[in-house]
CSV table of C-alpha atoms in Angstrom, one decimal:
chain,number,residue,atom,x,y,z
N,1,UNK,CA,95.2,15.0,-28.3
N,2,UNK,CA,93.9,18.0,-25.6
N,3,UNK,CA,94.6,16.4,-21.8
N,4,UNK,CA,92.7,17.8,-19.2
N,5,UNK,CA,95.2,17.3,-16.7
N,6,UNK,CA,99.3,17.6,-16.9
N,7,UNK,CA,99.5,14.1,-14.9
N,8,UNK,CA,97.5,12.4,-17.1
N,9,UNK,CA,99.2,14.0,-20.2
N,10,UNK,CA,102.7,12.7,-18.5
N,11,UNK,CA,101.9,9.2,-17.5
N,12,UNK,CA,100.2,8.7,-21.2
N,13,UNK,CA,103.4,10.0,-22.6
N,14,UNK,CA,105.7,7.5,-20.4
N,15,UNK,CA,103.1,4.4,-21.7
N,16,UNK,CA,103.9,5.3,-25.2
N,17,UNK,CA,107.2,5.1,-25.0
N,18,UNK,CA,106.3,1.1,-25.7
N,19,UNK,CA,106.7,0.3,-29.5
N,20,UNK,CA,103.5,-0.1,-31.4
N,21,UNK,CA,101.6,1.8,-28.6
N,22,UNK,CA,100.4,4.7,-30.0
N,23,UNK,CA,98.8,7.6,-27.8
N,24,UNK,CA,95.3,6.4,-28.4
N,25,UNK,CA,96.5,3.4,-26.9
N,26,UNK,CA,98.6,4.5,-24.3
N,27,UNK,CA,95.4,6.5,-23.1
N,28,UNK,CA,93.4,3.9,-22.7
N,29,UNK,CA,96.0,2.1,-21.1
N,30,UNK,CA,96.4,4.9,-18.7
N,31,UNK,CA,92.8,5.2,-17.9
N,32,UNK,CA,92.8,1.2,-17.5
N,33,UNK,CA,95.6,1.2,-15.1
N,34,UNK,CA,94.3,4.4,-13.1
N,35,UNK,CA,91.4,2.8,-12.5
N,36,UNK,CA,92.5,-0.7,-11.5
N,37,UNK,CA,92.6,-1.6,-8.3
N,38,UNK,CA,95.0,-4.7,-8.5
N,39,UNK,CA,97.9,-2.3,-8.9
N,40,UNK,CA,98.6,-3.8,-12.1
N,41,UNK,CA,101.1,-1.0,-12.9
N,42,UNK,CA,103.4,-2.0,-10.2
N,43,UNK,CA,102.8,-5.5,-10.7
N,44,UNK,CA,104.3,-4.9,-13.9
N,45,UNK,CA,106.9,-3.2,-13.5
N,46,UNK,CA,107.9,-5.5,-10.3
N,47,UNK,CA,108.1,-8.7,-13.4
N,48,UNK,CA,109.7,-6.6,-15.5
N,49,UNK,CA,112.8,-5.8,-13.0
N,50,UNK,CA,112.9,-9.2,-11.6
N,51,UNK,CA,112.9,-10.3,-15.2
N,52,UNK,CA,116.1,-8.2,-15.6
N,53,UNK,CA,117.9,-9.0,-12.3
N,54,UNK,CA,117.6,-12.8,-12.4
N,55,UNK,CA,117.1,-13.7,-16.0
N,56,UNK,CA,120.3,-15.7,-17.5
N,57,UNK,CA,121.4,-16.5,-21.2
N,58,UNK,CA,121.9,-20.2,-21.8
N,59,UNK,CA,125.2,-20.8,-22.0
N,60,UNK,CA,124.9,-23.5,-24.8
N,61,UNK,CA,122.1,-22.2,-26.9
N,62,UNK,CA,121.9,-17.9,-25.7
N,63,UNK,CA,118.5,-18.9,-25.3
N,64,UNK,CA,116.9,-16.8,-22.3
N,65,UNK,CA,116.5,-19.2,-19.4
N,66,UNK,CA,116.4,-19.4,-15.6
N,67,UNK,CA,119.5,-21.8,-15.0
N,68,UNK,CA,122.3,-22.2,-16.5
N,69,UNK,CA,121.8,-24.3,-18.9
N,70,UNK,CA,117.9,-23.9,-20.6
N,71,UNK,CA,115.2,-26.3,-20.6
N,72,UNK,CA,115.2,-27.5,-24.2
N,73,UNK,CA,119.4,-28.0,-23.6
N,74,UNK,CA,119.1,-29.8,-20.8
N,75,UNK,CA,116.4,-32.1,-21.6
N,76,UNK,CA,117.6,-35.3,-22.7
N,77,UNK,CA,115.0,-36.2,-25.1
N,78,UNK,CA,116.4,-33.6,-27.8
N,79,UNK,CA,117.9,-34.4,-30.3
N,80,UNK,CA,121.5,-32.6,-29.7
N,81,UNK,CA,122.8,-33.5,-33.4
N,82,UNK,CA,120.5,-31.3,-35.2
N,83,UNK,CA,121.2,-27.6,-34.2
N,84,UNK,CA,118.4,-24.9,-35.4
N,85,UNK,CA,120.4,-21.5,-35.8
N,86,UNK,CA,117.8,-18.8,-35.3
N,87,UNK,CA,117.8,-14.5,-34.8
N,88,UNK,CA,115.8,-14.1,-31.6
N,89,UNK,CA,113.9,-16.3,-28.8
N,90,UNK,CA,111.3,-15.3,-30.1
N,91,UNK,CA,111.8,-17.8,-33.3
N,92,UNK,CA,112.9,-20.1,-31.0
N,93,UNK,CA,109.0,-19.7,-29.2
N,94,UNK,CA,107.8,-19.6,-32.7
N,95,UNK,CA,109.7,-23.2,-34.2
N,96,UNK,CA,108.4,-24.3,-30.6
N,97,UNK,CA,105.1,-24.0,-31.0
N,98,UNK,CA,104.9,-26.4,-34.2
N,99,UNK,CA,106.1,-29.4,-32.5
N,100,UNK,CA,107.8,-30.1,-35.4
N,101,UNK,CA,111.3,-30.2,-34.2
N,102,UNK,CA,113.1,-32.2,-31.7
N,103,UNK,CA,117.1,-30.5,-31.7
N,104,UNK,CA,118.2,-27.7,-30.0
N,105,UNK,CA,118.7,-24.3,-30.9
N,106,UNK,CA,121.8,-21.3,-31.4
N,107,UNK,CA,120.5,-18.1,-31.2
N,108,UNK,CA,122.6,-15.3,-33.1
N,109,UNK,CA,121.2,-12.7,-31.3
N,110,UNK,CA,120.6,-10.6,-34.7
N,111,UNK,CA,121.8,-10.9,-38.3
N,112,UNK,CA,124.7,-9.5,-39.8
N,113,UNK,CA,123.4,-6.1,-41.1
N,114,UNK,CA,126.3,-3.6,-42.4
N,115,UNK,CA,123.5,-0.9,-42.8
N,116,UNK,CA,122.7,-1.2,-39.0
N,117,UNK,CA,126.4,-1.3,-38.3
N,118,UNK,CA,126.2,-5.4,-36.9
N,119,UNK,CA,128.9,-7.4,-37.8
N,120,UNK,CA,129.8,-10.9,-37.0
N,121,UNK,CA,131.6,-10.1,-33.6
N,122,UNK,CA,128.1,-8.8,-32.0
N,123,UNK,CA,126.6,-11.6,-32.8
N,124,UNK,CA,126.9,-15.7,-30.9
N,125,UNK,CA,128.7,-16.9,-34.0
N,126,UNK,CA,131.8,-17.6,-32.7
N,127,UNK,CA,129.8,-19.7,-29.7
N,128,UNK,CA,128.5,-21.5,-32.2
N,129,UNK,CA,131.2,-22.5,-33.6
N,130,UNK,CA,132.7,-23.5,-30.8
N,131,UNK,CA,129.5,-25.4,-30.3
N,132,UNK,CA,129.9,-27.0,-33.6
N,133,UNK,CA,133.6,-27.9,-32.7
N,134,UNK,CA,133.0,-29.4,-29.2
N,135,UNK,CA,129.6,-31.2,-29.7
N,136,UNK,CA,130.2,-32.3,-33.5
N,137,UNK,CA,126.6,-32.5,-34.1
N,138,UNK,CA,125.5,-33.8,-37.8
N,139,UNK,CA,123.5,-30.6,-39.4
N,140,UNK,CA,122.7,-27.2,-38.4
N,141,UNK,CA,119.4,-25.8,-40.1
N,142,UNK,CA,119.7,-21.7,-40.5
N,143,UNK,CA,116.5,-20.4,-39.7
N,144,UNK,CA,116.9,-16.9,-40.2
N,145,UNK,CA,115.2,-14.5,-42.1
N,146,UNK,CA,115.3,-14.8,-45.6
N,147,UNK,CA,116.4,-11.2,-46.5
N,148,UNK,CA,120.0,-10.1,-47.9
N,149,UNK,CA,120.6,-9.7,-44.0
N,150,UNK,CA,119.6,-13.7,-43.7
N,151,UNK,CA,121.4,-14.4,-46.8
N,152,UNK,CA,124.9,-12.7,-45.5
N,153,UNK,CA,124.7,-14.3,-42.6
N,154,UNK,CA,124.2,-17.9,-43.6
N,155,UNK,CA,126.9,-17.5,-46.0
N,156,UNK,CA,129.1,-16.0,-44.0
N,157,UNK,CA,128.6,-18.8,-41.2
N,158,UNK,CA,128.4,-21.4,-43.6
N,159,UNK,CA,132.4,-19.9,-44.7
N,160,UNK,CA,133.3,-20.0,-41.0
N,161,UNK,CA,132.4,-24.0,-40.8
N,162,UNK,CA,134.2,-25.1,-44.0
N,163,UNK,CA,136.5,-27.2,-42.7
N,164,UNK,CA,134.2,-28.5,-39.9
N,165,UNK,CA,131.8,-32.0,-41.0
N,166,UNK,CA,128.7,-30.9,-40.7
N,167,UNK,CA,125.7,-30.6,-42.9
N,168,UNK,CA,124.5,-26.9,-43.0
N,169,UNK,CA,120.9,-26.5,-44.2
N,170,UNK,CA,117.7,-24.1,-44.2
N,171,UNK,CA,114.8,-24.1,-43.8
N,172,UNK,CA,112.9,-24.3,-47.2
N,173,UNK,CA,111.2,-20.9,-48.7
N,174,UNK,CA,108.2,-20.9,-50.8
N,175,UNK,CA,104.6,-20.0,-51.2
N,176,UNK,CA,102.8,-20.6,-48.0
N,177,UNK,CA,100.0,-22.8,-47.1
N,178,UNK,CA,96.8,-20.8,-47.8
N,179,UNK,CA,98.9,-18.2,-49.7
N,180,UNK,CA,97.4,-17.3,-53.0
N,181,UNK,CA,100.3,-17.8,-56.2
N,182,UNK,CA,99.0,-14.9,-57.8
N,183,UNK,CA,100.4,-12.2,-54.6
N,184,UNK,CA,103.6,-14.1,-54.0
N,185,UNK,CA,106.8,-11.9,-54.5
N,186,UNK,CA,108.3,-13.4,-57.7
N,187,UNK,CA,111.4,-14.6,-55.5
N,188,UNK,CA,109.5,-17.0,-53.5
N,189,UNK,CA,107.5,-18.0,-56.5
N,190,UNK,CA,110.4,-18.4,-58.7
N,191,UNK,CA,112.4,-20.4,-56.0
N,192,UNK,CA,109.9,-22.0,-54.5
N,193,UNK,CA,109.4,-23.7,-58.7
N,194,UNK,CA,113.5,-24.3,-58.5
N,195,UNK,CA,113.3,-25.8,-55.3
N,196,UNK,CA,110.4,-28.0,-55.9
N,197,UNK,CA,109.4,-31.4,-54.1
N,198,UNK,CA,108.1,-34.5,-55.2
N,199,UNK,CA,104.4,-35.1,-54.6
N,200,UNK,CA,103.7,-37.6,-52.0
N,201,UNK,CA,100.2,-38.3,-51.0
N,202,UNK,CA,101.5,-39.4,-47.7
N,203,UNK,CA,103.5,-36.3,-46.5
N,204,UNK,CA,103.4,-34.9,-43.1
N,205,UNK,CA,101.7,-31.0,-43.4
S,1,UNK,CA,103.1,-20.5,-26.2
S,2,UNK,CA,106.3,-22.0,-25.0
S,3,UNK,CA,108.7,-19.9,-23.1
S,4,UNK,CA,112.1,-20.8,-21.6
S,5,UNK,CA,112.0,-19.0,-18.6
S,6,UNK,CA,109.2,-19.2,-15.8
S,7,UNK,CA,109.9,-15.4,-15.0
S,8,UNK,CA,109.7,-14.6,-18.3
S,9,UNK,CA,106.1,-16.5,-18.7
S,10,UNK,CA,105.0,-14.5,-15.6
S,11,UNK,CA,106.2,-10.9,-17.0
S,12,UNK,CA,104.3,-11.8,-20.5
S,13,UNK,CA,101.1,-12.8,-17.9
S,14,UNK,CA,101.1,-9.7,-16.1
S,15,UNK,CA,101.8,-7.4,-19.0
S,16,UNK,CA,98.7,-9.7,-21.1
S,17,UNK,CA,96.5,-8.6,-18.3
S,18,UNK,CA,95.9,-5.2,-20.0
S,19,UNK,CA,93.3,-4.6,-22.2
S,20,UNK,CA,93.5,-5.4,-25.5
S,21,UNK,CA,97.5,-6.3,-25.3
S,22,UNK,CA,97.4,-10.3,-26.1
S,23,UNK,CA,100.1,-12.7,-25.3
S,24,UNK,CA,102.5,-12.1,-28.7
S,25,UNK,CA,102.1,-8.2,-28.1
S,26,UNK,CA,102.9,-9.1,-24.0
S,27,UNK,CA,106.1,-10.9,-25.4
S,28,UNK,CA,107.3,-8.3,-27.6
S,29,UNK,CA,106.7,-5.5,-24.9
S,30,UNK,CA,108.4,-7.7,-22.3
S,31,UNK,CA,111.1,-8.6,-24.6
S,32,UNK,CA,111.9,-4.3,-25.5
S,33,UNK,CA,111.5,-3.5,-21.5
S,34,UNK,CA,114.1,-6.1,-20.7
S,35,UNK,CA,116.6,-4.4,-23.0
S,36,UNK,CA,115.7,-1.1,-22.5
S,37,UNK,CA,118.2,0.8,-20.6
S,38,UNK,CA,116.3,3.5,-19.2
S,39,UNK,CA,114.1,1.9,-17.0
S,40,UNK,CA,110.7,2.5,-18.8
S,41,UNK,CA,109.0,-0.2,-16.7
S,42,UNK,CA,109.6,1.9,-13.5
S,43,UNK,CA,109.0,5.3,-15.1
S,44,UNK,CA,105.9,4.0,-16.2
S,45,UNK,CA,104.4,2.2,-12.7
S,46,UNK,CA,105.8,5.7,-11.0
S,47,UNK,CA,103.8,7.4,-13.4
S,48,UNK,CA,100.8,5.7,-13.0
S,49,UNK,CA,101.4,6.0,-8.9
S,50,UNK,CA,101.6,9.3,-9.2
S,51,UNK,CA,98.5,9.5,-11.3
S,52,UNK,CA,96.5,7.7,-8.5
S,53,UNK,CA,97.8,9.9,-5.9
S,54,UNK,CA,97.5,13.5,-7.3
S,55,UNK,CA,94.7,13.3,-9.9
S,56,UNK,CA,90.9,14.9,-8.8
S,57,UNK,CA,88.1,14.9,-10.5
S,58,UNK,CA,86.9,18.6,-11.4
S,59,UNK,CA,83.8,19.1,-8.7
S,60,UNK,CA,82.2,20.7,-11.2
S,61,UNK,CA,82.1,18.5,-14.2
S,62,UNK,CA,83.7,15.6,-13.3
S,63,UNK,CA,86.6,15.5,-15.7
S,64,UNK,CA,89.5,14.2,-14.7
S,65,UNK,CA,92.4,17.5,-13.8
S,66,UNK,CA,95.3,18.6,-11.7
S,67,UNK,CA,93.0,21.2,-9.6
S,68,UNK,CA,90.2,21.7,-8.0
S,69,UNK,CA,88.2,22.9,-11.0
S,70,UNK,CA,89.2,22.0,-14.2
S,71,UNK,CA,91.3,23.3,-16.8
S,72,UNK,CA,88.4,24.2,-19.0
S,73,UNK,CA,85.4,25.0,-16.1
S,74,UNK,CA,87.9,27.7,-14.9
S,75,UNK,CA,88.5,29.1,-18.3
S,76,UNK,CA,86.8,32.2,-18.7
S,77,UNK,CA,86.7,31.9,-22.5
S,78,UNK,CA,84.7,29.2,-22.6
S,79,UNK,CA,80.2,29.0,-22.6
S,80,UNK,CA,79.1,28.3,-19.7
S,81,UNK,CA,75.7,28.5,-21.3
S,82,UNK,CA,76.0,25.1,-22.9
S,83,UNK,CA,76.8,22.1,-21.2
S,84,UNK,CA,78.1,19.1,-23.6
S,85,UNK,CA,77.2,15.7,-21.4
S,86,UNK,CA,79.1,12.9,-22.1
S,87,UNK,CA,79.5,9.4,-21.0
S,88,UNK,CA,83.5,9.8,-20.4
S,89,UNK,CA,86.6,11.8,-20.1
S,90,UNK,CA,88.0,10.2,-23.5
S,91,UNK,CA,84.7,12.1,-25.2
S,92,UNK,CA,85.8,15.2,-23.4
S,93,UNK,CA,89.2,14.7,-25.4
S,94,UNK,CA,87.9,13.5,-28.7
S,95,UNK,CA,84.8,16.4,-28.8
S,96,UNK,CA,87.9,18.9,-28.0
S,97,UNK,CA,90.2,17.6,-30.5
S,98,UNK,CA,87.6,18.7,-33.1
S,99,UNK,CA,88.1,22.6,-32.2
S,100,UNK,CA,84.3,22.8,-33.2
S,101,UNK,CA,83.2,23.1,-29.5
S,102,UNK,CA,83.5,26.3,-26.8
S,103,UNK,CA,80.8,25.7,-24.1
S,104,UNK,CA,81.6,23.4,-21.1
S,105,UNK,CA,81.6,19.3,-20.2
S,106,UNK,CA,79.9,17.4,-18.2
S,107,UNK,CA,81.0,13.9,-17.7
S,108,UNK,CA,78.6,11.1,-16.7
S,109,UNK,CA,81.3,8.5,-16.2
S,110,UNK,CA,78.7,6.1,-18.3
S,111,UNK,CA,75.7,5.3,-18.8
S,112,UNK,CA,72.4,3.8,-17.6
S,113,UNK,CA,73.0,0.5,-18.3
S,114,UNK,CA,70.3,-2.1,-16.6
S,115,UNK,CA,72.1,-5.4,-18.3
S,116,UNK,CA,75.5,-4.6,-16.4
S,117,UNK,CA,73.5,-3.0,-13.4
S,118,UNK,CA,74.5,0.7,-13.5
S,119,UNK,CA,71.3,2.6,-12.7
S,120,UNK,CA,71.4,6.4,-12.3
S,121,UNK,CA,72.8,6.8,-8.8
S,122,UNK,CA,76.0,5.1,-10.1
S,123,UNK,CA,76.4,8.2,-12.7
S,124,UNK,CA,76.7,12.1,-12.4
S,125,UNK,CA,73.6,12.7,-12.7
S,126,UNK,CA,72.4,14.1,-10.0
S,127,UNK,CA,75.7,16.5,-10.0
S,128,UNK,CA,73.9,17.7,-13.4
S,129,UNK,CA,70.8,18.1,-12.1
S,130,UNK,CA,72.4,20.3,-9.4
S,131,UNK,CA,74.5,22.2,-11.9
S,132,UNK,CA,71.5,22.6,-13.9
S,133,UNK,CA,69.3,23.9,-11.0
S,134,UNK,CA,72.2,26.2,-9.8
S,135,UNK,CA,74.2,27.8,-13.1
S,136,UNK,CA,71.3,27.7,-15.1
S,137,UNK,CA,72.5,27.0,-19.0
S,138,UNK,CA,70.6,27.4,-22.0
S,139,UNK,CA,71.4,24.5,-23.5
S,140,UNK,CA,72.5,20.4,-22.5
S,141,UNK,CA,74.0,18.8,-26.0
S,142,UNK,CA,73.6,15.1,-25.2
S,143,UNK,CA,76.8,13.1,-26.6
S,144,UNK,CA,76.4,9.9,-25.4
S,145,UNK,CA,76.6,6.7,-27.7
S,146,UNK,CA,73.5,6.1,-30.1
S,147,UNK,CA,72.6,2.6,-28.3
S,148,UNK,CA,69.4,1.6,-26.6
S,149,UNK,CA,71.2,2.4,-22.9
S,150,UNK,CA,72.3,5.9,-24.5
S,151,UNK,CA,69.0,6.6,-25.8
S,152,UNK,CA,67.9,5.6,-22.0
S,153,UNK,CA,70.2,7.7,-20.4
S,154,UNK,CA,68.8,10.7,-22.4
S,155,UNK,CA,65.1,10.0,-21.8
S,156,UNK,CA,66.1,9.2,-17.9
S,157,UNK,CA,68.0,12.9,-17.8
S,158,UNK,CA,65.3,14.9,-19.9
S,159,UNK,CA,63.0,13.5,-17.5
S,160,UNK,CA,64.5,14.8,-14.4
S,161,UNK,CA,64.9,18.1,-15.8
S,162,UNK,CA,61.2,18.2,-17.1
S,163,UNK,CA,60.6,21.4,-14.5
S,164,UNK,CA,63.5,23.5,-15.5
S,165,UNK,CA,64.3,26.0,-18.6
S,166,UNK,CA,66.6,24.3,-20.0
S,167,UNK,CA,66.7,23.2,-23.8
S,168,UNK,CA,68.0,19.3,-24.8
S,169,UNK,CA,69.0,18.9,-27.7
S,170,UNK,CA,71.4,15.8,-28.6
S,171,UNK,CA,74.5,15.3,-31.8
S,172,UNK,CA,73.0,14.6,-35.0
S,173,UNK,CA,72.8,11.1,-35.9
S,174,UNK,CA,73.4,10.3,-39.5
S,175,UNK,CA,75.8,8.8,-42.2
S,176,UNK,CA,79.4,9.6,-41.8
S,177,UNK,CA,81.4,12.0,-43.9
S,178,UNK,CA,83.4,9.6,-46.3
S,179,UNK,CA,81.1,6.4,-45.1
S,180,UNK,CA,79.0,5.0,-48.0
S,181,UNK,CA,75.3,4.8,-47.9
S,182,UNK,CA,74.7,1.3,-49.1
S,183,UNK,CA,76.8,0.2,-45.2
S,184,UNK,CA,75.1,2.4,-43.4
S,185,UNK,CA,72.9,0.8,-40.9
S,186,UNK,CA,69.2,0.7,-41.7
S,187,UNK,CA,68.4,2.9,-38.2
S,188,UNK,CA,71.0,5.4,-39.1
S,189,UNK,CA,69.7,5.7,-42.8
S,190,UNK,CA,66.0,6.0,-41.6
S,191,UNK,CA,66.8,8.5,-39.3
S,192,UNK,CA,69.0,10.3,-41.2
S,193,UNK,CA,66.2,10.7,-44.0
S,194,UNK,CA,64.1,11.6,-41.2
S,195,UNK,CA,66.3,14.2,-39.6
S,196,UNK,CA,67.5,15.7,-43.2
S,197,UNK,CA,69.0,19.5,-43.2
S,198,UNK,CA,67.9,22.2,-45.2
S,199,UNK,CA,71.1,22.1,-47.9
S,200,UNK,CA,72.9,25.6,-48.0
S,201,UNK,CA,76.5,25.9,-49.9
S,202,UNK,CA,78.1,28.3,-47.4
S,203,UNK,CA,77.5,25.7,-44.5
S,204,UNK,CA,80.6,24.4,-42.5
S,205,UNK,CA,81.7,21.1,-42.3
């Protein structure tokens, strides 16, 4: 795209820096933010380094938090003997907003990926093992994503805890509601069969 | 959505006050400019700063530039004979970006529009009619939207020029290359039928 003006051109280059903004985007960002008068930009940007200066990392669960200790591990209605082993926060935010689970969480920070050069060591694995050691809780559900990354990493946690008494499991894989049989991968499909439930009329969705 | 962290939740709302950028695109955004290590939310607020501060708006056809006079009003290649109008500077860039185009711009900044209260002394009009009087083109192409308030803004122009030599003609409406009869809109169609061009095998594209 032609910019009239060198200015425009550079601030529409910094704005798609962002992922997933592309320079369609970014321009009508630009033009959005050059013509708002509530200094948005700034506003922004002010979050954003306040975000990095005060923001801390759980120091049970890695979970981004503003104390020490996060919300969901310091509240005591949780459930502390069910642990849900997740990548990101943002899985965390995701399992959250089902209200369908009462533990706490671990978050790895990442899977083990050999092709992306992470191993074990980047990752909170040995915290939560430690975790696992300390707090003895009674299962941890791996929530991770079920790829051969996912796969490595549940296995190679799962190795770590082996002389540990706790119940590992994950959450289960299969065809998903409103998902048509027909355009499932034949993994899912094929597991999802193997892995099959009994019918209950009376089961929670 | 839930988050952990109340500085976090007020990043994600300020970066979810831009347009089009809900609140899981505002996460992921916030989430990247908290681990980015170059300081893109700065670069991008100083940008956009900067942009405030320096930019003008050409005094001859309102387009946004670094000068005075625009970038393509002071370039000596281009028609000054034809003046394209358009609602705004993103037309400017998306009529340039077809290479199909050598006269000059003249941007409305939108368009009459009585249902969100923008009459004509909101617009560039009368900068046109002033440009019109003094340079004395051949030719206005009108490129504004095919809506009701475009067609209005047209009529409203045409109007005010009524006493001066100078010929209106607007972009042809009609189906889009590649777009399907059977979808196009009953007013395009019609029109199109009614505006139909003589077929010749040597015309461009």
């Amino acid at each position: 795209m032609k910019y009239s003006s060198s200015l425009l051109n550079e601030a529409v280059e910094a704005l798609s820096e962002l992922p997933s903004i592309g320079k369609k985007s970014a321009l009508r960002l630009t033009l959005h933010l050059l013509n708002d008068e509530s200094n948005l930009a700034l506003r922004i940007a002010q979050k954003i380094v306040d975000l990095k200066n005060n923001i801390k990392k759980c120091e049970v669960c890695y979970n981004y938090s503003d104390h020490k200790v996060c919300q969901i591990c310091s509240d005591p209605s949780r459930n502390k003997n069910i642990i849900c082993v997740v990548e990101s926060i943002r899985d965390v935010m995701a399992i959250e907003d089902t209200d369908q689970f009462s533990g706490v969480y671990h978050v790895l920070g990442g899977i083990i990926s050999p092709i992306e050069g992470i191993g074990p060591s980047e990752l909170n694995i040995d915290g939560l093992i430690r975790r696992v050691e300390k707090d003895a809780p009674k299962e941890l559900i791996m929530a991770v994503s079920p790829t051969i990354d996912g796969e490595t990493t549940i296995f190679y946690i799962t190795k770590m805890l082996k002389n540990l008494d706790v119940k590992v499991s994950t959450i289960a894989r299969g065809v998903s509601f409103g998902g048509e049989l027909e355009y499932a991968d034949e993994l899912t499909l094929g597991r999802s069969i193997h892995t099959r439930i009994p019918y209950s009329t009376d089961s929670n969705i």
